[in-house]
Amino acid sequence: MTSVVTAGGVSVTMRGPVVDEAESVLERLVTDGVPAALVAKNARLWGPAAVDEAAKRLGWLDLAESSRALLPRLAELVARAREDGLDHVVLAGMGGSSLAPEVITRTAGAALTVLDTTDPQQVAAVVADRLDRTIVVVSSKSGGTVETDGHRRIFEGAFADAGITGDALRRRFVIVTDPGSPLEAAANEAGYAVVLADPEVGGRYSALTAFGLVPSALAGVDVERLLDEAAALTPALRQPYDNPGLALGAALGASALAGRDKLVIADDGSGIAGFGDWAEQLIAESTGKEGKGILPVVVEGVDAPGFEEVEDVRRVVLGSGPEDVGLSVAGPLGAQFLLWEYATAVAGRVLAINPFDQPNVQESKDNTAALLRGSAEGSAPTVVAGAPALVVGAVEVHAPAELLKGAKDLTGALEAIVAAVPEHGYLAVMAYLDRDGDAGAEQLRPLLASCAERIRKSPVAVTFGWGPRFLHSTGQYHKGGPQNGVFLQITGESSQDVPVPGKPYSLKELQLAQAFGDLRALRSRGRPAVRLHLRDRSTGVDELLTALA
């Protein structure tokens, strides 16, 4: 059986068991009047406990029209940057502030350097690249994001060292933040251009706000087209039937209720680059709480290890998709942003959770701050006591002996980690490395998925995240979702360090504190967490890949 819901240039195709699962949930949503209530911004849709938060987080429903007010300001900023010869656009932002602009610019073929890391090697490389032609967009909804604050300070110092001061310095920064944030105050004092975002839109729903549009426009993207694409879908979201957002939300929620709480996402000719990473944050951070949720598993393609349809997995393809895949979603990027935001809000209703809060994210931040205070007082951040359980070549393995089960080499250690994943659980790889220089580490995801199929004779969901970027994404699910994950953290010795001007710590110390702070948060909840430390990054990554080959 196949059901296709099409409207506003978007199509959602459901096949086989998905149709049956979604049908009753969809009818209940219609009977409860959810489409009309959602468009009317009824904050009670997610229960009494969510009302206060939801009431100030539904502005994303209007962005296809309300964000058009930004277009004249964006045109001014673009013209000024071009006049100044600034064609290297660097975005300093985390989570929703970086993921959407990255998808937008990659899809449009526009150049944007995204800085969503505290890795000193990666940051140093970006700062050294075309500084004379660089304009920096600093994006932070709260205005207090520790990573972006550090990026701003580092670039201010680099520009000053290069003799770029006064008005020339002021024209090198564009600040995107919420009204009244400390970043707005600091930017106004410094004389930087400021674009204020809609305060009634949460970070992961902000693709079509200033957070998504400002860096994309500066990079040369026609952002008005995105708004037009979203506007074409908007009327259908008011309807009880022929509503792609409602159908997708019902399918996601119904699958999770039926035990298929892993959403494996693959692209099959959608023409949209990197959309899975954006959807991963939206879904994981919105639903992963109260011991339940939907875990997105972004894979490399429809033939990738881990894309198999198994008992606890629901597959979705971006694009037309093979005929045996339960869900396929197609449509232009602007409409897809709105579609998935709507569907995620609906899935939250189905799962009876608040899709607009992130109650477990703060703990890792607090742990990081505490470790940094200790560092400032002269004690290095530590969370792993004693010597590593195993050292092989350039790789230290920090893990409980009972988990390693007597492993003597990396292959045995990695197989033991995979074997520790409980039935219907998942393995999360969290790499605090250089996303550009250590990009080979991403190959650990498919290799570990293949390893699981080999030694367990059944697939295991394996996710991969760059740290600290994932802390603003799947980090909420790791701590607030079901207790069925095993966590493989990878840290690496950095060949250089970058001081953070005005702060008592460097990027190397900040990165380590973030890694250890999250490890501490996971272990405090009884989550099995292993740390692999690479004494030499390049060699260590190669040794890990070889051990799994």
Coordinates of C-alpha atoms in Angstrom, one line a residue:
M1 CA 0.0 0.0 0.0
T2 CA 1.3 3.5 -0.9
S3 CA 0.0 6.9 0.2
V4 CA 1.3 10.1 -1.4
V5 CA 0.5 13.5 0.1
T6 CA 1.5 16.4 -2.1
A7 CA 1.1 20.2 -1.7
G8 CA 3.1 23.3 -2.1
G9 CA 5.8 21.6 -4.1
V10 CA 6.4 19.0 -1.4
S11 CA 5.6 15.3 -1.4
V12 CA 5.6 12.8 1.4
T13 CA 5.3 9.2 0.3
M14 CA 4.4 6.5 2.8
R15 CA 4.7 2.8 1.8
G16 CA 3.8 -0.5 3.4
P17 CA 3.4 -0.7 7.2
V18 CA 4.0 3.1 7.6
V19 CA 0.6 3.7 6.0
D20 CA -1.2 1.5 8.5
E21 CA 0.7 2.9 11.5
A22 CA 0.2 6.5 10.5
E23 CA -3.5 6.2 9.6
S24 CA -5.0 6.0 13.0
V25 CA -2.6 8.6 14.4
L26 CA -3.4 10.9 11.5
E27 CA -7.1 10.5 12.1
R28 CA -6.7 11.3 15.8
L29 CA -4.7 14.4 15.0
V30 CA -7.5 15.6 12.6
T31 CA -10.2 14.8 15.1
D32 CA -8.4 16.8 17.8
G33 CA -8.1 19.8 15.4
V34 CA -4.4 19.8 15.5
P35 CA -3.7 21.5 12.1
A36 CA -5.9 24.5 12.9
A37 CA -4.7 24.7 16.5
L38 CA -1.1 24.6 15.5
V39 CA -1.4 27.3 12.8
A40 CA -3.3 29.4 15.4
K41 CA -0.3 28.9 17.8
N42 CA -2.2 27.1 20.5
A43 CA 0.5 26.5 23.1
R44 CA -1.6 23.8 24.9
L45 CA -1.1 21.3 22.1
W46 CA 1.8 19.7 24.0
G47 CA 0.2 19.6 27.5
P48 CA 0.0 22.0 30.4
A49 CA 3.6 21.6 31.4
A50 CA 4.7 22.9 28.0
V51 CA 2.5 25.9 27.7
D52 CA 4.9 28.5 29.0
E53 CA 7.7 27.4 26.7
A54 CA 5.6 26.7 23.6
A55 CA 3.8 30.1 23.9
K56 CA 7.1 31.8 23.1
R57 CA 8.4 29.3 20.5
L58 CA 5.9 29.3 17.7
G59 CA 7.1 32.2 15.6
W60 CA 8.6 29.8 13.0
L61 CA 5.1 29.3 11.6
D62 CA 5.1 32.8 10.2
L63 CA 8.6 33.1 8.9
A64 CA 7.8 32.7 5.2
E65 CA 6.3 36.2 5.5
S66 CA 7.7 37.8 8.6
S67 CA 11.4 37.3 7.5
R68 CA 10.8 39.3 4.3
A69 CA 11.3 42.4 6.5
L70 CA 14.9 41.4 6.7
L71 CA 15.6 41.5 2.9
P72 CA 16.4 45.3 2.6
R73 CA 18.8 45.1 5.5
L74 CA 20.5 42.0 4.0
A75 CA 20.9 43.8 0.7
E76 CA 22.6 46.6 2.5
L77 CA 25.0 44.3 4.3
V78 CA 25.8 42.4 1.1
A79 CA 26.5 45.6 -0.8
R80 CA 28.7 46.9 1.9
A81 CA 30.7 43.7 2.1
R82 CA 31.2 43.7 -1.7
E83 CA 32.2 47.3 -1.6
D84 CA 34.9 46.5 1.0
G85 CA 36.1 43.5 -1.0
L86 CA 35.1 41.0 1.7
D87 CA 34.3 37.8 -0.1
H88 CA 35.4 35.2 2.5
V89 CA 32.5 34.8 4.8
V90 CA 33.1 33.0 8.1
L91 CA 30.2 32.0 10.3
A92 CA 30.8 31.6 14.0
G93 CA 27.8 29.8 15.4
M94 CA 26.7 26.6 17.0
G95 CA 23.7 24.3 16.5
G96 CA 20.8 25.9 14.8
S97 CA 23.0 29.0 14.1
S98 CA 25.3 27.0 11.9
L99 CA 23.6 23.9 10.6
A100 CA 20.9 25.6 8.5
P101 CA 23.3 28.2 6.8
E102 CA 25.6 25.3 6.0
V103 CA 22.8 23.4 4.2
I104 CA 21.6 26.5 2.4
T105 CA 25.0 27.5 1.1
R106 CA 26.2 24.0 0.2
T107 CA 22.9 23.4 -1.7
A108 CA 23.3 26.7 -3.6
G109 CA 27.0 26.1 -4.3
A110 CA 28.0 29.2 -2.4
A111 CA 31.2 29.4 -0.3
L112 CA 30.7 29.7 3.5
T113 CA 33.3 28.8 6.1
V114 CA 31.4 27.4 9.1
L115 CA 33.2 27.6 12.4
D116 CA 31.3 25.5 14.9
T117 CA 34.2 24.0 16.8
T118 CA 36.6 24.7 19.6
D119 CA 39.3 22.6 18.0
P120 CA 42.5 24.8 18.0
Q121 CA 43.9 23.3 14.8
Q122 CA 40.7 23.9 12.9
V123 CA 40.1 27.4 14.3
A124 CA 43.8 28.4 13.6
A125 CA 43.5 27.3 10.0
V126 CA 40.4 29.4 9.4
V127 CA 41.8 32.5 11.0
A128 CA 44.9 32.2 8.9
D129 CA 42.9 31.9 5.7
R130 CA 42.4 35.1 3.6
L131 CA 42.1 37.3 6.7
D132 CA 42.4 40.4 4.5
R133 CA 39.2 39.4 2.7
T134 CA 37.3 38.0 5.7
I135 CA 33.9 39.1 7.2
V136 CA 32.8 37.3 10.3
V137 CA 29.1 36.6 11.1
V138 CA 28.8 35.9 14.8
S139 CA 25.5 34.1 15.6
S140 CA 24.2 33.3 19.0
K141 CA 20.6 33.4 20.1
S142 CA 21.4 33.7 23.8
G143 CA 24.3 35.9 23.2
G144 CA 26.4 33.9 25.7
T145 CA 27.4 30.8 23.7
V146 CA 30.9 30.1 24.9
E147 CA 32.2 28.8 21.5
T148 CA 31.1 31.8 19.5
D149 CA 32.2 34.3 22.2
G150 CA 35.7 32.7 21.8
H151 CA 35.6 32.9 18.0
R152 CA 34.7 36.6 18.2
R153 CA 37.5 37.4 20.6
I154 CA 40.0 35.4 18.5
F155 CA 39.1 37.1 15.3
E156 CA 39.1 40.6 16.9
G157 CA 42.7 39.8 18.1
A158 CA 43.7 38.5 14.6
F159 CA 42.4 41.6 12.9
A160 CA 44.1 43.9 15.3
D161 CA 47.4 42.0 14.8
A162 CA 47.0 42.5 11.1
G163 CA 46.6 46.3 11.5
I164 CA 42.8 46.2 10.8
T165 CA 41.4 48.6 13.4
G166 CA 38.8 51.4 13.8
D167 CA 36.1 51.6 11.2
A168 CA 37.8 48.9 9.1
L169 CA 37.5 46.5 12.0
R170 CA 33.9 47.4 12.7
R171 CA 32.9 46.6 9.2
R172 CA 34.4 43.1 9.5
F173 CA 31.7 41.8 11.9
V174 CA 28.0 41.2 11.5
I175 CA 26.2 40.1 14.7
V176 CA 23.0 38.0 14.7
T177 CA 21.3 37.6 18.1
D178 CA 18.1 38.0 20.0
P179 CA 16.9 41.4 21.2
G180 CA 18.3 42.2 24.7
S181 CA 21.1 39.6 24.7
P182 CA 24.5 40.4 26.1
L183 CA 25.9 40.0 22.6
E184 CA 23.7 42.7 21.3
A185 CA 24.9 45.1 24.0
A186 CA 28.6 44.2 23.3
A187 CA 28.1 44.6 19.5
N188 CA 26.5 48.0 19.8
E189 CA 29.3 49.1 22.1
A190 CA 31.9 47.9 19.6
G191 CA 30.0 49.5 16.6
Y192 CA 29.3 46.3 14.8
A193 CA 26.4 45.8 12.4
V194 CA 23.6 44.0 14.3
V195 CA 20.7 42.0 12.9
L196 CA 18.1 41.0 15.5
A197 CA 16.4 37.6 15.2
D198 CA 12.8 36.7 16.1
P199 CA 12.9 36.0 19.8
E200 CA 9.8 33.7 19.5
V201 CA 11.7 31.1 17.4
G202 CA 14.0 28.5 19.1
G203 CA 17.4 27.9 17.7
R204 CA 16.7 24.6 15.9
Y205 CA 13.6 26.1 14.3
S206 CA 15.5 29.2 13.1
A207 CA 16.5 28.2 9.5
L208 CA 14.3 30.9 7.9
T209 CA 15.2 33.6 10.5
A210 CA 18.2 35.9 10.5
F211 CA 20.3 33.0 11.8
G212 CA 19.8 31.2 8.5
L213 CA 19.5 34.1 6.1
V214 CA 22.2 36.6 7.1
P215 CA 25.3 34.4 6.5
S216 CA 23.6 32.8 3.5
A217 CA 22.9 36.1 1.9
L218 CA 26.4 37.4 2.5
A219 CA 27.7 34.2 0.9
G220 CA 25.7 35.0 -2.3
V221 CA 22.5 33.0 -1.9
D222 CA 19.1 34.2 -3.1
V223 CA 17.4 33.9 0.3
E224 CA 14.1 35.3 -0.9
R225 CA 13.7 32.2 -2.9
L226 CA 13.8 30.1 0.3
L227 CA 11.0 32.2 1.7
D228 CA 9.0 31.8 -1.5
E229 CA 9.4 28.0 -1.3
A230 CA 8.2 28.0 2.3
A231 CA 5.3 30.3 1.5
A232 CA 4.1 27.9 -1.2
L233 CA 3.7 25.2 1.4
T234 CA 2.2 27.3 4.2
P235 CA -1.5 27.1 3.1
A236 CA -1.5 23.3 3.1
L237 CA -0.3 23.2 6.7
R238 CA -3.7 24.7 7.8
Q239 CA -5.6 21.8 6.2
P240 CA -6.7 18.6 8.0
Y241 CA -6.2 16.6 4.8
D242 CA -3.6 16.8 2.0
N243 CA -1.2 18.2 4.5
P244 CA 2.3 16.9 4.0
G245 CA 3.5 18.2 7.4
L246 CA 0.7 16.5 9.3
A247 CA 1.3 13.2 7.4
L248 CA 5.0 13.2 8.0
G249 CA 4.6 14.1 11.7
A250 CA 2.0 11.4 12.1
A251 CA 4.3 8.8 10.5
L252 CA 7.3 9.8 12.7
G253 CA 5.3 9.8 15.9
A254 CA 3.4 6.6 15.1
S255 CA 6.7 4.8 14.2
A256 CA 8.2 5.8 17.5
L257 CA 5.2 4.7 19.4
A258 CA 5.4 1.3 17.7
G259 CA 9.0 0.8 18.8
R260 CA 10.7 2.1 15.6
D261 CA 12.4 5.0 17.3
K262 CA 15.5 5.1 15.1
L263 CA 15.0 7.3 12.0
V264 CA 17.7 6.4 9.5
I265 CA 18.1 9.3 7.0
A266 CA 19.7 8.9 3.6
D267 CA 19.7 11.1 0.5
D268 CA 18.8 9.8 -2.9
G269 CA 19.2 12.6 -5.4
S270 CA 17.3 15.3 -3.5
G271 CA 19.7 18.0 -4.7
I272 CA 19.9 19.3 -1.1
A273 CA 23.4 19.0 0.5
G274 CA 23.8 18.0 4.1
F275 CA 20.1 18.2 5.1
G276 CA 20.4 15.1 7.3
D277 CA 22.6 16.9 9.7
W278 CA 20.1 19.8 10.1
A279 CA 17.2 17.4 10.5
E280 CA 19.2 15.4 13.1
Q281 CA 19.5 18.3 15.4
L282 CA 15.8 19.3 14.9
I283 CA 14.5 15.8 15.7
A284 CA 16.9 14.6 18.3
E285 CA 16.9 17.8 20.4
S286 CA 13.2 18.2 20.1
T287 CA 12.1 14.7 21.0
G288 CA 14.9 13.2 23.0
K289 CA 13.7 13.7 26.6
E290 CA 11.7 12.0 29.4
G291 CA 13.3 8.7 28.5
K292 CA 11.9 8.6 25.0
G293 CA 12.3 10.2 21.6
I294 CA 13.3 9.7 18.0
L295 CA 17.0 9.1 17.2
P296 CA 18.0 10.3 13.7
V297 CA 20.8 8.2 12.2
V298 CA 22.3 10.0 9.2
V299 CA 24.0 7.6 6.8
E300 CA 26.1 8.1 3.7
G301 CA 23.5 6.8 1.2
V302 CA 20.9 4.2 0.5
D303 CA 23.6 1.5 0.2
A304 CA 25.4 2.5 3.4
P305 CA 25.8 0.1 6.3
G306 CA 23.1 0.7 8.8
F307 CA 20.4 1.6 6.3
E308 CA 18.7 -1.8 6.6
E309 CA 15.1 -2.0 7.6
V310 CA 15.0 -3.8 11.0
E311 CA 12.6 -4.0 13.9
D312 CA 13.5 -0.7 15.6
V313 CA 14.3 1.3 12.5
R314 CA 12.2 3.5 10.3
R315 CA 13.9 4.6 7.1
V316 CA 13.4 7.9 5.3
V317 CA 14.9 9.0 2.0
L318 CA 15.3 12.5 0.9
G319 CA 14.4 12.4 -2.8
S320 CA 12.4 9.8 -4.7
G321 CA 13.9 6.8 -2.9
P322 CA 13.8 3.1 -3.6
E323 CA 10.4 1.4 -3.7
D324 CA 11.1 -0.6 -0.6
V325 CA 11.7 2.4 1.7
G326 CA 8.8 3.3 4.0
L327 CA 9.1 7.1 3.8
S328 CA 10.3 9.4 1.1
V329 CA 10.2 13.2 1.2
A330 CA 10.9 15.5 -1.7
G331 CA 10.7 19.2 -2.3
P332 CA 12.7 22.4 -2.4
L333 CA 14.8 23.4 0.5
G334 CA 12.8 26.4 1.9
A335 CA 9.7 24.2 2.0
Q336 CA 11.6 21.3 3.5
F337 CA 12.7 23.4 6.4
L338 CA 9.2 24.4 7.2
L339 CA 7.9 20.8 6.5
W340 CA 10.2 19.1 9.0
E341 CA 9.7 21.8 11.7
Y342 CA 6.0 21.3 11.5
A343 CA 6.3 17.5 11.4
T344 CA 8.6 17.5 14.4
A345 CA 6.1 19.7 16.4
V346 CA 3.4 17.2 15.4
A347 CA 5.5 14.2 16.4
G348 CA 6.1 15.9 19.8
R349 CA 2.3 16.0 20.2
V350 CA 2.0 12.3 19.4
L351 CA 4.8 11.4 21.8
A352 CA 3.4 13.7 24.5
I353 CA 6.6 15.6 25.0
N354 CA 7.5 19.3 24.7
P355 CA 9.4 19.7 21.4
F356 CA 10.6 23.2 22.2
D357 CA 12.8 22.7 25.3
Q358 CA 16.1 21.0 25.9
P359 CA 16.3 20.3 29.6
N360 CA 19.4 18.2 29.6
V361 CA 21.7 20.3 27.5
Q362 CA 22.7 22.7 30.3
E363 CA 24.4 20.0 32.4
S364 CA 27.3 19.5 30.0
K365 CA 27.7 23.3 29.9
D366 CA 27.8 23.5 33.7
N367 CA 30.3 20.7 33.8
T368 CA 32.5 22.5 31.2
A369 CA 32.3 25.8 33.2
A370 CA 33.3 24.0 36.4
L371 CA 36.3 22.3 34.7
L372 CA 37.4 25.6 33.2
R373 CA 37.3 27.2 36.6
G374 CA 39.6 24.4 37.9
S375 CA 41.9 25.0 35.0
A376 CA 42.1 28.7 35.7
E377 CA 43.0 27.9 39.3
G378 CA 45.9 25.7 38.1
S379 CA 44.5 22.2 37.9
A380 CA 44.0 20.6 34.5
P381 CA 40.5 19.3 33.5
T382 CA 40.3 15.7 34.5
V383 CA 37.5 13.2 34.5
V384 CA 39.2 9.9 33.7
A385 CA 41.2 8.6 36.7
G386 CA 44.3 6.5 36.3
A387 CA 46.1 5.1 33.3
P388 CA 44.4 4.0 30.1
A389 CA 43.1 0.4 30.2
L390 CA 44.9 -0.2 26.9
V391 CA 47.4 1.6 24.7
V392 CA 47.9 0.4 21.1
G393 CA 50.2 2.5 18.9
A394 CA 48.9 6.1 19.0
V395 CA 45.6 5.2 20.6
E396 CA 44.8 5.2 24.3
V397 CA 41.7 3.3 25.4
H398 CA 40.0 4.6 28.6
A399 CA 37.3 2.2 29.5
P400 CA 36.2 -0.1 32.3
A401 CA 38.0 -3.4 32.2
E402 CA 34.7 -5.3 32.3
L403 CA 33.6 -3.6 29.1
L404 CA 36.8 -4.4 27.1
K405 CA 36.5 -8.1 28.1
G406 CA 40.2 -8.7 28.0
A407 CA 40.8 -7.1 24.6
K408 CA 44.5 -6.8 23.7
D409 CA 44.3 -4.8 20.5
L410 CA 42.2 -2.1 18.9
T411 CA 40.1 -4.5 16.9
G412 CA 39.2 -6.4 20.0
A413 CA 38.5 -3.2 22.0
L414 CA 36.2 -1.8 19.2
E415 CA 34.4 -5.1 18.9
A416 CA 33.9 -5.2 22.6
I417 CA 32.4 -1.7 22.5
V418 CA 30.0 -2.7 19.7
A419 CA 29.0 -5.8 21.6
A420 CA 28.1 -3.7 24.6
V421 CA 25.3 -2.0 22.8
P422 CA 22.0 -3.4 24.2
E423 CA 19.3 -4.8 22.0
H424 CA 17.4 -2.0 20.3
G425 CA 20.2 0.4 21.4
Y426 CA 22.7 2.5 19.6
L427 CA 26.3 3.5 19.4
A428 CA 27.2 7.2 19.3
V429 CA 30.6 8.2 18.1
M430 CA 31.6 11.7 19.4
A431 CA 34.8 13.1 17.8
Y432 CA 36.4 16.1 19.4
L433 CA 38.8 16.6 16.5
D434 CA 39.4 18.8 13.5
R435 CA 36.4 18.4 11.2
D436 CA 38.6 19.4 8.2
G437 CA 42.0 18.0 9.0
D438 CA 40.7 14.8 10.7
A439 CA 37.8 14.2 8.3
G440 CA 38.7 10.6 7.9
A441 CA 37.3 10.0 11.4
E442 CA 33.8 10.1 9.8
Q443 CA 34.5 6.8 8.2
L444 CA 34.2 5.2 11.6
R445 CA 30.4 5.3 11.4
P446 CA 30.0 3.0 8.4
L447 CA 32.9 0.8 9.6
L448 CA 31.5 0.4 13.1
A449 CA 28.0 -0.3 11.6
S450 CA 29.6 -3.1 9.4
C451 CA 31.5 -4.4 12.4
A452 CA 28.2 -4.7 14.3
E453 CA 26.6 -6.7 11.5
R454 CA 29.7 -9.0 11.4
I455 CA 30.0 -9.8 15.1
R456 CA 26.4 -9.5 16.2
K457 CA 24.8 -10.9 13.0
S458 CA 22.3 -8.0 13.1
P459 CA 22.5 -4.2 12.5
V460 CA 23.2 -1.6 15.2
A461 CA 22.3 2.0 14.8
V462 CA 25.6 4.0 14.8
T463 CA 25.6 7.8 14.8
F464 CA 28.6 10.2 14.3
G465 CA 29.0 13.7 15.7
W466 CA 31.7 16.3 15.7
G467 CA 32.3 17.7 19.2
P468 CA 31.3 20.1 20.5
R469 CA 28.9 20.6 17.6
F470 CA 26.8 17.6 18.6
L471 CA 26.3 19.0 22.1
H472 CA 23.9 21.5 20.5
S473 CA 22.2 18.7 18.6
T474 CA 22.1 15.0 19.6
G475 CA 23.6 15.8 23.0
Q476 CA 20.1 16.3 24.4
Y477 CA 18.9 12.9 23.2
H478 CA 22.1 11.2 24.6
K479 CA 21.2 12.4 28.1
G480 CA 17.4 12.7 28.0
G481 CA 16.4 9.9 25.6
P482 CA 16.1 6.2 26.2
Q483 CA 18.9 4.7 28.3
N484 CA 20.1 2.3 25.6
G485 CA 23.1 4.1 24.1
V486 CA 26.8 3.3 24.3
F487 CA 29.1 6.3 23.8
L488 CA 32.5 6.4 22.1
Q489 CA 34.3 9.7 22.6
I490 CA 37.4 10.5 20.7
T491 CA 39.8 13.2 21.7
G492 CA 43.2 14.0 20.2
E493 CA 46.5 15.7 21.0
S494 CA 46.5 19.1 19.2
S495 CA 49.7 20.2 17.5
Q496 CA 48.9 23.8 18.4
D497 CA 46.9 25.9 20.7
V498 CA 45.0 29.2 20.4
P499 CA 44.6 31.5 23.4
V500 CA 41.1 33.1 23.9
P501 CA 41.7 36.8 24.5
G502 CA 40.3 38.1 27.7
K503 CA 39.7 34.6 29.1
P504 CA 41.8 32.5 31.4
Y505 CA 41.8 29.5 29.1
S506 CA 42.9 28.5 25.6
L507 CA 40.9 26.6 23.0
K508 CA 42.8 23.4 23.8
E509 CA 41.6 23.7 27.4
L510 CA 38.1 24.6 26.4
Q511 CA 37.8 21.7 24.0
L512 CA 39.1 19.2 26.6
A513 CA 36.7 20.7 29.3
Q514 CA 33.8 20.2 26.9
A515 CA 34.7 16.6 26.1
F516 CA 35.2 15.8 29.8
G517 CA 32.2 17.7 30.9
D518 CA 29.9 15.7 28.6
L519 CA 31.6 12.5 29.6
R520 CA 30.9 13.3 33.2
A521 CA 27.2 14.1 32.4
L522 CA 26.8 10.7 30.5
R523 CA 28.5 8.7 33.3
S524 CA 26.4 10.4 36.0
R525 CA 23.4 8.9 34.3
G526 CA 24.9 5.4 34.0
R527 CA 25.5 5.7 30.3
P528 CA 28.4 3.5 29.2
A529 CA 31.0 5.9 27.9
V530 CA 34.5 5.1 26.5
R531 CA 37.2 7.6 25.6
L532 CA 39.8 7.0 22.9
H533 CA 42.6 9.5 23.0
L534 CA 44.8 9.9 20.0
R535 CA 48.4 10.7 21.0
D536 CA 48.9 11.6 17.3
R537 CA 45.7 12.4 15.4
S538 CA 46.6 11.4 11.9
T539 CA 48.2 8.2 12.9
G540 CA 45.5 7.4 15.5
V541 CA 42.7 7.9 13.0
D542 CA 44.5 5.6 10.5
E543 CA 45.0 3.0 13.2
L544 CA 41.3 3.0 14.1
L545 CA 40.2 2.7 10.5
T546 CA 42.7 -0.1 9.9
A547 CA 41.5 -2.0 13.0
L548 CA 37.9 -2.0 11.6
A549 CA 38.8 -2.7 8.0

